[in-house]
DNA sequence: GCACTATCATAAACTAGGTTAACTCGCGTG
DNA sequence: CACGCGAGTTAACCTAGTTTATGATAGTGC
């Protein structure tokens, strides 16, 4: 994996600051959280479905997928998590894992005890709000994922995923035209809700249309415009801070 | 719709108390939140996708669906909300609607301004945590929804939805064998990620197998056991407060 | 340098679910 | 009471995506 290899929570703070306002005091308090670094090899399930957890996992480097399982053991990936993400922040208030977590490649995790995070949230309301907001962004991504998986065609689903990752890996600001993405076609299939064979066919189509080339563990976007078009991708839900207050009007006539 | 028609937030407090511990003071503060009652007719979109909102919506009576849209206007329902739910509580920290909201029948909503909720959360950390926890339950349901839509067959998807509603309408304690569910087959299709015609076919099959009968706006479960089996439904993610801390063991060898 | 394994690639046969198009039933309304 | 309209129902046909299978390629350990 690229990126630097920080052993502190600075990238997490950066992430929060992109959407929340925090005082220097509050920032210091977050950086002072006790962390326990853990190296996890690729393709390792480090949290099981419905498992009870006692700490959140900050991704210092590497990549992680959250997944659910069907009875026959098939997996549906519900989220990809990248360096800077505090995976399982939700577990602070609901310590039952909503799905398992598995590494896509060798990954460095900084474990942060729930107790410490909760203490911080009690002391600094603004930090609590920032945490809540952060988990809500994940929820927004998840909602979009449902639409993608529930109502779109194969090529659209894949294109959407590549667009989403391009934005997120670019820090929600720039669009990365090329990035590492350590997933096999089988994994992509688990994310898009289809079979590996069909992923292969669809990737071939996307490649031949000149939209994107997905090689072993890397994505290269050739035509962002048309890829976003094909993926019906609107970045609003990731960046979002616009919109009009139409509800007020609609509900005016109470 | 059945149920009583409360004009205060008591049901919301009950909901929170099922998962969080709050002092009498804190409960009083929640009940003292300013609310603005609004009657909304059935089949009305009262929040648009990506709309900016300034208040959360408590459902006093009726039922509401959250949905996302594809470019050609097809809808994917991502959640059903029932009386007692504070829909859009997430909007307090991220005031861009993550999807639209539409009523399934005549519905009474109590609007609560974000400002008031945020003030409360700042003053009472335990309340903030309870709110956060409540939104995380929605997120857990949503994650299960992705698995359902992404990896299950038609009959399973529908059965899962009927199981989920049976538990939630029963207050997460009892399983309602019979309940009002004001959705057309077309709406069920939007929720399950399939077409109306196929919903009809699948409902017929479920009926003939003696699992469940879905009439116009009501659901009658005949055989909970086999329905849950067919829907691969595990109530854990809704009720959940158990589990074992396996991660500690797994990651011990750092 | 050779076995072993995982992933990529592609083809052929099959099927769950989509599409289209009637027809029916209940219900509200002029 | 006829009419219209929305929703349920069913049938015939079609296709996107699955299943199964077989080779090609490439990294990895010995």
Coordinates of N, CA, C and O in Angstrom, one line a residue, chain B residues 75-139:
Chain B
X75 N -36.9 3.9 -8.0 CA -36.5 4.0 -6.6 C -36.1 2.8 -5.9 O -36.6 1.7 -6.3
X76 N -35.2 2.9 -5.0 CA -34.8 1.8 -4.1 C -35.1 2.3 -2.7 O -34.5 3.2 -2.2
X77 N -36.0 1.6 -2.1 CA -36.3 1.9 -0.7 C -35.2 1.3 0.2 O -34.8 0.2 0.0
X78 N -34.7 2.1 1.1 CA -33.6 1.7 2.0 C -34.0 1.5 3.4 O -33.2 0.9 4.2
X79 N -35.2 1.9 3.8 CA -35.6 1.7 5.1 C -37.1 2.0 5.3 O -37.6 2.9 4.6
X80 N -37.8 1.3 6.1 CA -39.1 1.6 6.5 C -39.1 2.2 7.9 O -38.3 1.7 8.8
X81 N -39.8 3.3 8.2 CA -39.9 3.8 9.5 C -41.3 3.8 10.1 O -42.2 4.1 9.4
X82 N -41.3 3.4 11.4 CA -42.6 3.2 12.0 C -42.8 4.2 13.2 O -41.9 4.9 13.6
X83 N -44.0 4.2 13.7 CA -44.3 5.1 14.8 C -43.3 4.9 16.0 O -43.0 3.8 16.3
X84 N -42.8 6.0 16.5 CA -41.8 5.9 17.6 C -40.4 6.2 17.0 O -39.5 6.5 17.8
X85 N -40.2 6.1 15.7 CA -38.9 6.3 15.1 C -38.7 7.8 15.0 O -39.6 8.6 14.6
X86 N -37.5 8.3 15.2 CA -37.1 9.6 14.9 C -36.3 9.5 13.6 O -35.1 9.3 13.6
X87 N -37.1 9.7 12.5 CA -36.5 9.6 11.2 C -35.6 10.9 11.0 O -35.9 11.9 11.5
X88 N -34.5 10.7 10.3 CA -33.7 11.9 10.0 C -33.0 12.4 11.3 O -32.6 13.6 11.3
X89 N -32.8 11.6 12.3 CA -32.1 12.1 13.5 C -30.6 12.3 13.0 O -30.0 13.2 13.5
X90 N -30.2 11.5 12.1 CA -28.9 11.6 11.5 C -28.7 13.0 10.9 O -27.6 13.5 10.9
X91 N -29.8 13.7 10.5 CA -29.7 15.0 9.8 C -29.2 16.0 10.8 O -28.8 17.1 10.4
X92 N -29.2 15.7 12.1 CA -28.8 16.7 13.1 C -27.3 17.0 12.9 O -26.9 18.2 12.9
X93 N -26.5 16.0 12.6 CA -25.1 16.2 12.4 C -24.7 16.3 10.9 O -23.6 16.7 10.6
X94 N -25.6 15.9 10.0 CA -25.3 16.0 8.6 C -26.6 16.4 7.9 O -27.4 15.5 7.4
X95 N -26.9 17.7 7.8 CA -28.2 18.1 7.4 C -28.5 18.0 5.9 O -29.3 18.7 5.4
X96 N -27.8 17.1 5.2 CA -28.2 16.8 3.8 C -28.9 15.4 3.9 O -28.3 14.4 4.3
X97 N -30.1 15.4 3.4 CA -30.9 14.2 3.5 C -30.2 13.1 2.6 O -29.9 13.3 1.5
X98 N -29.9 12.0 3.3 CA -29.3 10.8 2.6 C -30.4 10.0 1.9 O -30.6 8.9 2.3
X99 N -31.0 10.6 0.9 CA -32.2 9.9 0.3 C -33.4 10.7 0.7 O -33.5 11.5 1.6
X100 N -34.5 10.4 -0.1 CA -35.7 11.1 0.1 C -36.6 10.4 1.1 O -36.3 9.3 1.5
X101 N -37.6 11.0 1.6 CA -38.6 10.4 2.5 C -40.0 10.6 1.9 O -40.4 11.6 1.4
X102 N -40.7 9.5 2.0 CA -42.1 9.5 1.5 C -43.0 8.8 2.4 O -42.6 7.9 3.1
X103 N -44.3 9.2 2.5 CA -45.2 8.6 3.4 C -45.9 7.4 2.7 O -46.2 7.5 1.6
X104 N -46.1 6.3 3.5 CA -46.8 5.1 2.9 C -48.3 5.2 3.2 O -49.1 4.5 2.6
X105 N -48.7 6.1 4.1 CA -50.1 6.3 4.4 C -50.2 7.7 5.1 O -49.2 8.3 5.3
X106 N -51.4 8.1 5.5 CA -51.5 9.3 6.2 C -50.7 9.2 7.5 O -50.8 8.3 8.2
X107 N -49.9 10.3 7.7 CA -48.9 10.2 8.8 C -48.8 11.5 9.6 O -48.9 12.5 9.0
X108 N -48.7 11.3 10.9 CA -48.5 12.5 11.7 C -47.0 12.6 12.1 O -46.5 11.6 12.7
X109 N -46.4 13.7 11.8 CA -45.0 13.9 12.1 C -44.9 15.0 13.1 O -45.6 16.0 13.0
X110 N -44.0 14.9 14.0 CA -43.6 16.0 14.9 C -42.2 16.4 14.5 O -41.2 15.7 14.7
X111 N -42.2 17.6 14.0 CA -40.9 18.2 13.6 C -40.1 18.7 14.8 O -40.7 19.4 15.6
X112 N -38.8 18.4 14.9 CA -38.0 18.8 16.0 C -36.8 19.5 15.4 O -36.0 18.9 14.7
X113 N -36.6 20.8 15.7 CA -35.5 21.6 15.1 C -34.1 21.0 15.5 O -33.9 20.6 16.7
X114 N -33.2 21.0 14.5 CA -31.9 20.5 14.8 C -31.2 21.3 15.9 O -30.6 20.7 16.8
X115 N -31.5 22.6 15.9 CA -30.8 23.4 16.9 C -31.2 23.0 18.4 O -30.3 22.9 19.2
X116 N -32.4 22.6 18.6 CA -32.9 22.2 19.9 C -32.2 20.9 20.3 O -31.8 20.7 21.4
X117 N -32.2 20.0 19.3 CA -31.6 18.6 19.6 C -30.1 18.8 19.9 O -29.6 18.2 20.8
X118 N -29.4 19.6 19.1 CA -28.0 19.8 19.3 C -27.7 20.4 20.6 O -26.8 20.0 21.3
X119 N -28.5 21.4 21.0 CA -28.3 22.0 22.3 C -28.5 21.0 23.5 O -27.7 21.0 24.4
X120 N -29.4 20.1 23.3 CA -29.7 19.1 24.3 C -28.5 18.1 24.4 O -28.0 17.7 25.4
X121 N -27.9 17.8 23.2 CA -26.8 16.9 23.1 C -25.6 17.4 23.8 O -24.8 16.7 24.4
X122 N -25.4 18.7 23.6 CA -24.2 19.4 24.2 C -24.4 19.4 25.7 O -23.4 19.2 26.5
X123 N -25.6 19.7 26.2 CA -25.8 19.8 27.7 C -25.7 18.4 28.4 O -25.2 18.3 29.5
X124 N -26.3 17.4 27.7 CA -26.4 16.0 28.3 C -25.6 15.0 27.5 O -26.2 14.5 26.5
X125 N -24.4 14.7 27.8 CA -23.6 13.7 27.0 C -24.3 12.4 26.9 O -24.3 11.7 25.8
X126 N -25.0 12.0 27.9 CA -25.7 10.7 27.9 C -26.8 10.7 26.8 O -27.1 9.7 26.2
X127 N -27.5 11.9 26.7 CA -28.5 12.0 25.6 C -27.8 11.9 24.2 O -28.3 11.3 23.3
X128 N -26.7 12.6 24.1 CA -26.0 12.6 22.9 C -25.7 11.2 22.5 O -25.9 10.7 21.3
X129 N -25.2 10.4 23.5 CA -24.8 9.0 23.2 C -26.1 8.2 22.8 O -26.0 7.4 21.9
X130 N -27.2 8.4 23.5 CA -28.4 7.7 23.2 C -28.8 8.0 21.8 O -29.3 7.1 21.0
X131 N -28.7 9.3 21.3 CA -29.1 9.6 20.0 C -28.2 8.9 19.0 O -28.6 8.3 18.0
X132 N -26.9 9.0 19.3 CA -25.9 8.4 18.4 C -26.2 6.9 18.3 O -26.3 6.3 17.2
X133 N -26.5 6.2 19.4 CA -26.8 4.8 19.4 C -28.0 4.5 18.6 O -28.0 3.5 17.9
X134 N -29.0 5.4 18.7 CA -30.2 5.1 17.9 C -30.0 5.2 16.4 O -30.5 4.3 15.7
X135 N -29.2 6.1 16.0 CA -28.9 6.2 14.6 C -28.0 5.0 14.1 O -28.1 4.6 13.0
X136 N -27.2 4.5 15.1 CA -26.4 3.3 14.7 C -27.2 2.0 14.6 O -26.9 1.1 13.8
X137 N -28.4 2.0 15.3 CA -29.3 0.8 15.1 C -29.8 0.9 13.6 O -29.9 -0.1 12.9
X138 N -30.2 2.1 13.2 CA -30.7 2.2 11.8 C -29.6 1.8 10.8 O -29.9 1.1 9.8
X139 N -28.3 2.1 11.2 CA -27.2 1.8 10.3 C -27.1 0.2 10.2 O -26.8 -0.3 9.2

